[in-house]
Amino acid sequence: MNNATTSTPRRTVIPFGPQHPVLPEPLHLRLVLEDEKVVEAQPAVGYIHRGIEKLAEVKDFQQNVFLLEHVCGICSFIHALAYCQGIEELMGVEVPARARYLRVVWSELNRLHSHLLWLGLLADAFGFESLFMQIWRARERVLDLEEQTAGARIMLSTCTIGGVRRDLSAEQVGQVLRGLDELEREFDMFVPVVIKDATVKERLCGVGVLTQRQAQELGAVGPVARASGIARDLRVTGYAAYGELGVNPVIETDGDCYARTLVRVRELYQSLLLLRKALRHMPDSPIAVAVKGKPEGEVVMRVEQPRGEVMYYLKANGTATLERVRVRTPTFANLPALLAILPGCELADVPVITLSIDPCVSCTER
Amino acid sequence: MGTVMALFFVVVVAPLVGLVLNGADRVVTARLQGRVGPPLLQPLYDLVKLWRKEPLVVNRVQIGYVYLHLAFMVMTLVLLALGGDMVLALFAHAFSALSLVIGASSVRSPFSRIGAQRKIMQMLAYEPVFILLVVGIYLRTGSFMASAVGRLDAPLIVSLPLVFLAYLVALEIKLEKSPFDVATSHHAHQELVKGVTLEYAGPYLALIEVAHFYETFLLLGIVAAFFVRQIWLGVGVALVVYAGAIVVDNVCARLRTTWMVRCLWTVPVMLAVCNIIWLYVRRTQGG
Amino acid sequence: MAWSVHELLGRSPWFVHYNCNSCNGCDIELLACLTPLYDVERFGMLHVGNPKHADILVVTGSVNHRNARVLQNVYAQLPTPHVVVGLGVCTSSGGVFAGSYNVLGGVDKVIPVDVFVPGCPPRPEAMMDGFLRAVEILKRKSAGLPSAPAEKEVITVAPPSGPHAEESDAA
Amino acid sequence: MIFPFLKTLFLSLRRGPATRRYPRVVRTPFPGTRGHLVNDAGKCIFCGVCARRCPAGALVVTRTPAHWTLDPYRCIVCGYCVEVCPKKSLRMEPWHRRESGGARGQG
Amino acid sequence: MLHNVTEVSAESLRDTIAARFPQGYRFITLTCVDGGATWELLYHFDRNYELSHVRVRVPKGAVVPSISGIYACAALVENEVQDLFGVTFEGLTVNYERRFMLAVEAPLAPMVRTPVAQAAARAGEMRM
Amino acid sequence: MEALIGSQGLTKMTRNELAVAVLVVLPLVGGALAWLAPWRWLRSAVVWLTAGLSAAAGVYAVTLLPFSVTLGSWHEVVAVVCELMLVGLVAYFAWDERGWLIVGLCAVQVGVLIFEWLEGAGQIPVIKDAVFCLDGLAGALVVIINVIGGLILVYATGYMKVHSCHGGGRGAREGRFFLVLTGFLGLMNGLVLANHLGWLSVFWEGTTLCSFLLIRHEGTPEARGNARRALLINVFGGVVMSLAGVVAQRGGAESLEGVLGSRLTVVFVLLCIAALAKSAQFPLQSWLLGAMVAPTPVSALLHSATMVKAGAYLVLRLAPAFEGSAVMDVIALIGGFSFAVAAALAVSQSNAKRVLAYSTISNLGLIVACAGIGTPLAYAAALMIVCFHAASKGLLFLCVGAIEQEIGSRDIEDMGSLLHTMPLTAGVTIAGMLTMLVPPFGMLMSKLMAIEAAIEAPLVVLLVIAGSALTVFFWAKWIGRVQTVSYHARYRLERMPRSMMGVLVVLCAMVLGGGLGSLAIYRQVIEPMALGAFPHAAEKAVAALRAAGQLHSWPILVFPLLAVIAWLVTVWRFNPGYVRLPYLAGENRDETELSYKFTSVKDEPVVAWATSLYFRRTLNEERITPWANLLAWLLVLSLLGVLGGR
């Protein structure tokens, strides 16, 4: 008699992406829903696969700096940094101290702009348009700083093998420091909202919980892992000038979207701190050493991107071109975690949860 | 003659007022966000452009419901302007929204269909408030006719303050503002792309916009004409209410559909119910 | 009269964005155009997520095997008149990724493009220039005037004394 | 806390729009901004170093006839060519390059 | 330079990696290198910021056991390697059947530098 | 007709008696002939003829109203004998079905009947009430029963032909099916016409038996079980009704008129409980849902348009006499409760027939609620619902039947693309649903009146409002699904027996026409009836009644009409070039009849699909029903409290 209620009801199947306004990037999720509750999420990628790893085997190892910078437009500098550090380790190049500090400066500027961008997109995903505007307004200050120091807003192209390509004058350092002060004042305009607003918390707290165990087993990295209580931040290993500056990983334990937001918000302040420290204590030295010869051997280089650990595996054979360039980006590592936390949430939470791992599809697919 | 004037006003002037109000909304929103924003008459430009676009559709059925959407909306205004039955006007207003729902669910895009369902959820959330408003008016006037409101000695806001508060929340839903813009919104960035209006393009979208202008006028008109009654004061209060709605739109995240229904049914609807009970009690005691 | 209508038509260019093979650089600069510092809503521009509501299709990145069909689908759902704007060098040639096994080349291989905005990524100002150009084309198209697809001139420099002393682009 | 954003909202209302009103008001780029690549024909020796180093393959240099060709729709404005140019004939101008489009000249 | 590399055979791969899972190793990723006649698969692990690697060399065309049953997160990268190099993994928990990174129209195993005839034949088989 | 019968020497019967006899006997005879007919075509012909004649007779009878028929005292004997025979039949079937409880109830009923007989034997009533009478209310039902019922019969001939082709029934059973279905019209006519409580009880029991036999028609275990349940609940109702007869007799009344006149509250309460059982009101609703296993014409005829209305009819008939009493408030509450809860449960259903069943329960609840409110306006609203609901709901059942035969499913979610595969039925279905929902059609207007009438009873008005909102929800979902369609340049009419198609078209036209003319119907028919029922109504109540007639000011017709015209013009001038695939995030694959596919994981096509919201977790039928029943039982018990108070 009750066959209508006992038989399994038909489910809603939705293509979420690739052309979708909530993510500027083409990620396709096949969502299966029951009354707006997600029961299954399966991703399809490859909409943005450019074959960079193959291209990097064609271009010479110097050109690769610029190519690999284009793996991702958001953390462009850090990609170049990871690659350059890898080649430097292969060739045994000692990078001058000032260059190492400058690398920290640009890395942290990249991190600031990436986190702000992400915060804005998150605000947009839960429909808080004016918060998005406010955050991106602050982000423009970071972009201005990048343009002032590197000559471009997005593709800094300042990292090179053996050092950096641009130096900062004392005046520029002063400008950046002043810019950072202004930026901090801008933070006060929106950070309390992100942390305290009731509607924001309603959308973030308890949503998409990733337990510490899950995070460990699924290999989550970056803020996703740190929000689940795993202290994993590669800046601790002290590459570039981080060893001198000292970094303590920012940790939250709840593992929900709110915790991930908090981690990134706190990292904004951490970046400010690191930037000020780096700018104030920047030693005087040349900014680059000349690089002679060709790389040979294999190396794995890891650095901390805004989204987490990026891993470069480089294999060189003594010629100008490399034999293998392998890029494992943080989003690729966080995708399994995303797929684990999507089922059970509501459709309205899908954009929020998806964004909470700060997906960079462009990175993921290379 | 007065009837003709009233009809002219609600059919011709109302959408223009709604248009300017919507333009003002966009400018104010932009300013609140630290932007310059579009010109005041931007909705007009949008309309002209949409009118000239290709009328893309998925099937022929959905078109009918756009016309019904607009027709019922105008009908609501006309019924109220004629001083007609408020329950009928309420139904007409509900069916205006419902037409959109049915039209949106007649296409196969899951986004549109889910948007339609969320629209129904919205209706479940706000319709009680409107119905309670009508009940409240009946209890004050002893008649379901809108014209009876005009014969009252005191503005409704005096006897229906809690209903008015609930009405403000319902207004936020009806205007598709945050935190309740779950079915569709004037900003595209959400999980349902454009929700209900997803599969309507060009002139049909323009008609939906026009209906929205009517609705803006209607909702604020109720504030001015029913709750406040003195014309200039009413206009002032209505504008303040609208400004408030815009501000709330800008300080809230969008909330989930279920949360919306729960929220509406716990606080505003209960407030309105209290107000109604109070009126009942007063009536039975006062004779 | 006709003129003024077309003038109005250009005041509400809604755009839809599809990211083909972009590295995100162009996308985030496009989003930056919406934010307070650039605010393209001044020109009546809105970011609609839906091609059916859009007048301008903004494409970023080059085309690969998988997203070509998506791009075609999105393009097919645009109502006329519409304009396609390619942002960044990837849309016109593949940019730094040209030559890869999964990069088919510029967007114009798949759909006709009306405006190319160079840069990697183009600055928001350059994008706005591109949008204003797109609006002009939109007005022409809605008036029924023909519009040529965007050209991609190269800049050639020869020695001043040489026979081919020219600079074909006014920059 | 209810509506903590209200304060920010009214603050930004008071501060006025932050918009840079391009194209009405054009902001001067920061010095050193990489806008677009320019070759000083007088200095160029058409050696082809830039073309060989260009990561995007946007440059083509031929010795006979002596042509230096830039495809601006391929150039990623990285400035590597400027760095390697032996004669410093290449330089980056801070202004961005304009778009190309069908309505040029008529619009 | 690479330290902590354990060379294992394809047969003992699963056991080696299954032993690492309870020891708190985090699977970072899998790198495939075209070694001419062989594929070199390099599994990267991390524990307390310390890298360690497991290297397997298999002749082209051979079937590699999948570790996605041990490390669930390895499924995606194995699919990617399957797409780009044409390596066949056995026992994948989620198998995209070579439609992960690359579309139907895209070239087959584009990252392979020296296609071995055997590998090509096998690839042809799979395509059918 | 008169001349025809006159020539056969029956002139001494009056026209009125003749009309009653024809209405009651003709369908029974027709049914018997259909049963005996050896060939299907003959059977169909007999059924058609019977349907036509009884429809004509029904319309004719209404032109005679009001009238009443008195008979000699012999009729009481006949009534008791008929009743005993029917109870015997019921008991036989119950025995056959191993329904011991039913057999027990039958025994009780026999006991009650004998008690009544013995007690009544000594008394000689001074004034004989009319045995049958036809007033406005009964007239409205007679028209519905015979006209709509006749149409459903015609439809059934076509339906059963297809049904048996699908292996649904066997020839012999089909004969019996039409015997019961056709004969039912006669019993129902009798029920509506009966004034004498004994006869009322006879016909009441007769319809119960019909319903049981028809539910059991398919013979599956499920059908038998559901039939047994229906029998149990309705026999329970019958027993209560017999009890009412005893009590009425003791109070000196033996007819409905007598009960009305003497205001016997106890009888009224007992009759109301019987009516609740028949009208499937909470807590006695479960049988109607089970009854949906019967072939769809049965659902249309018995379980939505006519038989279940009998209960509501009884309440409506008696209500005016008990205006303002506490009993009425409880009745209104029970009705309102059924209205809201059934509507809520309908939301959670995806089985079309169950949705319709719940919707029927819901609307019957509204009728009962209106009867309970007991003002002229409420009474008018109830009458409106009786008329418009019968037509619309009958039509919808017929549509579902046709759809089920075509697509093999009665799940709403399977009804996408119907506009393409069976455009006529889908169009009729949509029209039918719109008439249940949208102004200016009658159902909506009656709901409006119900709300306005209930305004003085806060609890009822809340229930009515909640129910209306939920009603909108499930209809909107269904309409949306049925009209989900891809673009097709042209549509080809589906193949369907002509009888079915014809009935669908005719009934649809009636529903649309009647709906649009609801104002006229209200003014001409309903308003006088309501005034007639409440001759001493307060001035204010009459004013409200009159005001409702002015509701349809011109906008309500003009604006929807404008929209429809605009739509027709657009469709007329439609350019196929404007058709695009729906938005699927850019991954549209192709478009087939039934599904839109998008390219997904592994480049494989996946069907994009959005189910409607059912809230299966919150509005869980199995969880809610016991609680709702408990509450409803409490309400019924409070009704019985009146008995204790006496």
PDB file of C-alpha atoms in Angstrom, chain A residues 32-167:
ATOM      1  CA  VAL A  32      22.967  13.890  -6.577  1.00  0.00           C
ATOM      2  CA  LEU A  33      20.459  15.345  -4.173  1.00  0.00           C
ATOM      3  CA  GLU A  34      17.544  14.203  -2.116  1.00  0.00           C
ATOM      4  CA  ASP A  35      15.325  17.170  -1.345  1.00  0.00           C
ATOM      5  CA  GLU A  36      18.274  19.568  -1.573  1.00  0.00           C
ATOM      6  CA  LYS A  37      20.476  17.315   0.539  1.00  0.00           C
ATOM      7  CA  VAL A  38      23.604  16.158  -1.224  1.00  0.00           C
ATOM      8  CA  VAL A  39      23.992  12.401  -1.200  1.00  0.00           C
ATOM      9  CA  GLU A  40      26.720  12.065  -3.753  1.00  0.00           C
ATOM     10  CA  ALA A  41      29.245  14.364  -5.352  1.00  0.00           C
ATOM     11  CA  GLN A  42      31.548  13.299  -8.085  1.00  0.00           C
ATOM     12  CA  PRO A  43      33.985  15.672  -9.729  1.00  0.00           C
ATOM     13  CA  ALA A  44      34.999  15.924 -13.337  1.00  0.00           C
ATOM     14  CA  VAL A  45      38.153  17.861 -14.025  1.00  0.00           C
ATOM     15  CA  GLY A  46      40.195  18.526 -17.112  1.00  0.00           C
ATOM     16  CA  TYR A  47      38.323  21.592 -18.316  1.00  0.00           C
ATOM     17  CA  ILE A  48      41.405  23.626 -17.724  1.00  0.00           C
ATOM     18  CA  HIS A  49      44.170  21.085 -18.235  1.00  0.00           C
ATOM     19  CA  ARG A  50      46.883  22.750 -20.282  1.00  0.00           C
ATOM     20  CA  GLY A  51      49.616  20.142 -20.161  1.00  0.00           C
ATOM     21  CA  ILE A  52      52.071  22.397 -18.386  1.00  0.00           C
ATOM     22  CA  GLU A  53      54.160  19.471 -17.181  1.00  0.00           C
ATOM     23  CA  LYS A  54      54.742  18.481 -20.782  1.00  0.00           C
ATOM     24  CA  LEU A  55      55.411  22.046 -21.856  1.00  0.00           C
ATOM     25  CA  ALA A  56      57.990  22.337 -19.100  1.00  0.00           C
ATOM     26  CA  GLU A  57      59.890  19.502 -20.688  1.00  0.00           C
ATOM     27  CA  VAL A  58      60.017  21.462 -23.951  1.00  0.00           C
ATOM     28  CA  LYS A  59      60.967  24.928 -22.764  1.00  0.00           C
ATOM     29  CA  ASP A  60      64.367  25.443 -21.223  1.00  0.00           C
ATOM     30  CA  PHE A  61      64.824  25.611 -17.503  1.00  0.00           C
ATOM     31  CA  GLN A  62      65.041  29.395 -17.451  1.00  0.00           C
ATOM     32  CA  GLN A  63      61.848  29.911 -19.443  1.00  0.00           C
ATOM     33  CA  ASN A  64      60.121  27.452 -17.159  1.00  0.00           C
ATOM     34  CA  VAL A  65      60.156  30.054 -14.404  1.00  0.00           C
ATOM     35  CA  PHE A  66      57.653  32.085 -16.370  1.00  0.00           C
ATOM     36  CA  LEU A  67      55.726  29.089 -17.582  1.00  0.00           C
ATOM     37  CA  LEU A  68      55.289  27.638 -14.118  1.00  0.00           C
ATOM     38  CA  GLU A  69      54.295  31.005 -12.797  1.00  0.00           C
ATOM     39  CA  HIS A  70      51.270  30.598 -15.040  1.00  0.00           C
ATOM     40  CA  VAL A  71      50.207  27.399 -13.343  1.00  0.00           C
ATOM     41  CA  CYS A  72      48.079  29.657 -11.251  1.00  0.00           C
ATOM     42  CA  GLY A  73      47.484  33.374 -11.414  1.00  0.00           C
ATOM     43  CA  ILE A  74      46.693  33.691  -7.757  1.00  0.00           C
ATOM     44  CA  CYS A  75      49.832  32.298  -6.190  1.00  0.00           C
ATOM     45  CA  SER A  76      51.997  32.904  -9.224  1.00  0.00           C
ATOM     46  CA  PHE A  77      55.056  34.010  -7.340  1.00  0.00           C
ATOM     47  CA  ILE A  78      55.121  31.016  -5.054  1.00  0.00           C
ATOM     48  CA  HIS A  79      55.005  28.587  -7.953  1.00  0.00           C
ATOM     49  CA  ALA A  80      57.993  30.310  -9.472  1.00  0.00           C
ATOM     50  CA  LEU A  81      59.662  30.301  -6.073  1.00  0.00           C
ATOM     51  CA  ALA A  82      59.202  26.576  -5.589  1.00  0.00           C
ATOM     52  CA  TYR A  83      60.576  25.863  -9.019  1.00  0.00           C
ATOM     53  CA  CYS A  84      63.547  28.196  -8.609  1.00  0.00           C
ATOM     54  CA  GLN A  85      64.391  26.720  -5.233  1.00  0.00           C
ATOM     55  CA  GLY A  86      64.287  23.271  -6.766  1.00  0.00           C
ATOM     56  CA  ILE A  87      66.659  24.188  -9.573  1.00  0.00           C
ATOM     57  CA  GLU A  88      68.902  26.025  -7.114  1.00  0.00           C
ATOM     58  CA  GLU A  89      69.125  22.914  -4.982  1.00  0.00           C
ATOM     59  CA  LEU A  90      69.958  20.846  -8.043  1.00  0.00           C
ATOM     60  CA  MET A  91      72.667  23.260  -9.125  1.00  0.00           C
ATOM     61  CA  GLY A  92      73.916  24.006  -5.647  1.00  0.00           C
ATOM     62  CA  VAL A  93      73.285  27.731  -5.903  1.00  0.00           C
ATOM     63  CA  GLU A  94      73.387  29.757  -2.719  1.00  0.00           C
ATOM     64  CA  VAL A  95      70.811  32.530  -2.885  1.00  0.00           C
ATOM     65  CA  PRO A  96      71.874  35.875  -1.406  1.00  0.00           C
ATOM     66  CA  ALA A  97      70.186  36.875   1.832  1.00  0.00           C
ATOM     67  CA  ARG A  98      68.398  39.938   0.484  1.00  0.00           C
ATOM     68  CA  ALA A  99      66.895  37.861  -2.277  1.00  0.00           C
ATOM     69  CA  ARG A 100      65.640  35.377   0.265  1.00  0.00           C
ATOM     70  CA  TYR A 101      63.966  38.170   2.214  1.00  0.00           C
ATOM     71  CA  LEU A 102      62.485  39.639  -0.910  1.00  0.00           C
ATOM     72  CA  ARG A 103      61.134  36.242  -1.785  1.00  0.00           C
ATOM     73  CA  VAL A 104      59.365  36.189   1.568  1.00  0.00           C
ATOM     74  CA  VAL A 105      57.969  39.645   0.898  1.00  0.00           C
ATOM     75  CA  TRP A 106      56.432  38.659  -2.390  1.00  0.00           C
ATOM     76  CA  SER A 107      55.309  35.287  -1.105  1.00  0.00           C
ATOM     77  CA  GLU A 108      53.460  36.924   1.725  1.00  0.00           C
ATOM     78  CA  LEU A 109      51.983  39.592  -0.525  1.00  0.00           C
ATOM     79  CA  ASN A 110      50.770  36.743  -2.706  1.00  0.00           C
ATOM     80  CA  ARG A 111      49.337  35.032   0.335  1.00  0.00           C
ATOM     81  CA  LEU A 112      47.580  38.190   1.462  1.00  0.00           C
ATOM     82  CA  HIS A 113      46.025  38.749  -1.915  1.00  0.00           C
ATOM     83  CA  SER A 114      45.044  35.119  -2.244  1.00  0.00           C
ATOM     84  CA  HIS A 115      43.434  34.947   1.177  1.00  0.00           C
ATOM     85  CA  LEU A 116      41.603  38.207   0.636  1.00  0.00           C
ATOM     86  CA  LEU A 117      40.430  37.023  -2.739  1.00  0.00           C
ATOM     87  CA  TRP A 118      39.224  33.830  -1.196  1.00  0.00           C
ATOM     88  CA  LEU A 119      37.459  35.584   1.657  1.00  0.00           C
ATOM     89  CA  GLY A 120      35.682  37.757  -0.848  1.00  0.00           C
ATOM     90  CA  LEU A 121      34.619  34.827  -2.958  1.00  0.00           C
ATOM     91  CA  LEU A 122      33.394  33.052   0.146  1.00  0.00           C
ATOM     92  CA  ALA A 123      31.325  36.069   1.090  1.00  0.00           C
ATOM     93  CA  ASP A 124      29.964  36.040  -2.419  1.00  0.00           C
ATOM     94  CA  ALA A 125      29.154  32.344  -2.196  1.00  0.00           C
ATOM     95  CA  PHE A 126      26.899  32.863   0.761  1.00  0.00           C
ATOM     96  CA  GLY A 127      25.364  35.891  -0.844  1.00  0.00           C
ATOM     97  CA  PHE A 128      27.009  38.646   1.186  1.00  0.00           C
ATOM     98  CA  GLU A 129      27.746  40.897  -1.718  1.00  0.00           C
ATOM     99  CA  SER A 130      28.721  43.999   0.156  1.00  0.00           C
ATOM    100  CA  LEU A 131      31.186  42.058   2.270  1.00  0.00           C
ATOM    101  CA  PHE A 132      32.702  40.756  -0.942  1.00  0.00           C
ATOM    102  CA  MET A 133      33.041  44.312  -2.174  1.00  0.00           C
ATOM    103  CA  GLN A 134      34.613  45.448   1.062  1.00  0.00           C
ATOM    104  CA  ILE A 135      37.152  42.657   1.093  1.00  0.00           C
ATOM    105  CA  TRP A 136      38.111  43.083  -2.518  1.00  0.00           C
ATOM    106  CA  ARG A 137      38.475  46.753  -1.900  1.00  0.00           C
ATOM    107  CA  ALA A 138      41.096  45.908   0.694  1.00  0.00           C
ATOM    108  CA  ARG A 139      42.651  43.425  -1.669  1.00  0.00           C
ATOM    109  CA  GLU A 140      43.269  46.173  -4.198  1.00  0.00           C
ATOM    110  CA  ARG A 141      45.737  47.679  -1.755  1.00  0.00           C
ATOM    111  CA  VAL A 142      47.735  44.471  -1.832  1.00  0.00           C
ATOM    112  CA  LEU A 143      47.631  44.484  -5.607  1.00  0.00           C
ATOM    113  CA  ASP A 144      48.823  48.074  -5.593  1.00  0.00           C
ATOM    114  CA  LEU A 145      51.708  47.042  -3.378  1.00  0.00           C
ATOM    115  CA  GLU A 146      52.538  44.222  -5.740  1.00  0.00           C
ATOM    116  CA  GLU A 147      52.421  46.541  -8.707  1.00  0.00           C
ATOM    117  CA  GLN A 148      54.556  49.076  -6.914  1.00  0.00           C
ATOM    118  CA  THR A 149      57.187  46.536  -6.021  1.00  0.00           C
ATOM    119  CA  ALA A 150      57.063  44.063  -8.888  1.00  0.00           C
ATOM    120  CA  GLY A 151      55.604  46.000 -11.774  1.00  0.00           C
ATOM    121  CA  ALA A 152      52.533  43.876 -12.238  1.00  0.00           C
ATOM    122  CA  ARG A 153      49.380  43.117 -10.321  1.00  0.00           C
ATOM    123  CA  ILE A 154      49.081  39.406 -10.878  1.00  0.00           C
ATOM    124  CA  MET A 155      52.055  37.897 -12.660  1.00  0.00           C
ATOM    125  CA  LEU A 156      54.874  39.255 -10.588  1.00  0.00           C
ATOM    126  CA  SER A 157      57.611  37.553 -12.606  1.00  0.00           C
ATOM    127  CA  THR A 158      60.192  38.673 -10.100  1.00  0.00           C
ATOM    128  CA  CYS A 159      61.599  35.342  -9.069  1.00  0.00           C
ATOM    129  CA  THR A 160      64.516  33.981 -10.992  1.00  0.00           C
ATOM    130  CA  ILE A 161      66.987  31.176 -10.532  1.00  0.00           C
ATOM    131  CA  GLY A 162      69.650  32.438  -8.180  1.00  0.00           C
ATOM    132  CA  GLY A 163      67.659  35.246  -6.666  1.00  0.00           C
ATOM    133  CA  VAL A 164      65.116  37.821  -7.627  1.00  0.00           C
ATOM    134  CA  ARG A 165      64.868  40.199 -10.544  1.00  0.00           C
ATOM    135  CA  ARG A 166      63.940  43.369  -8.735  1.00  0.00           C
ATOM    136  CA  ASP A 167      65.158  45.138  -5.697  1.00  0.00           C
TER     137      ASP A 167
END
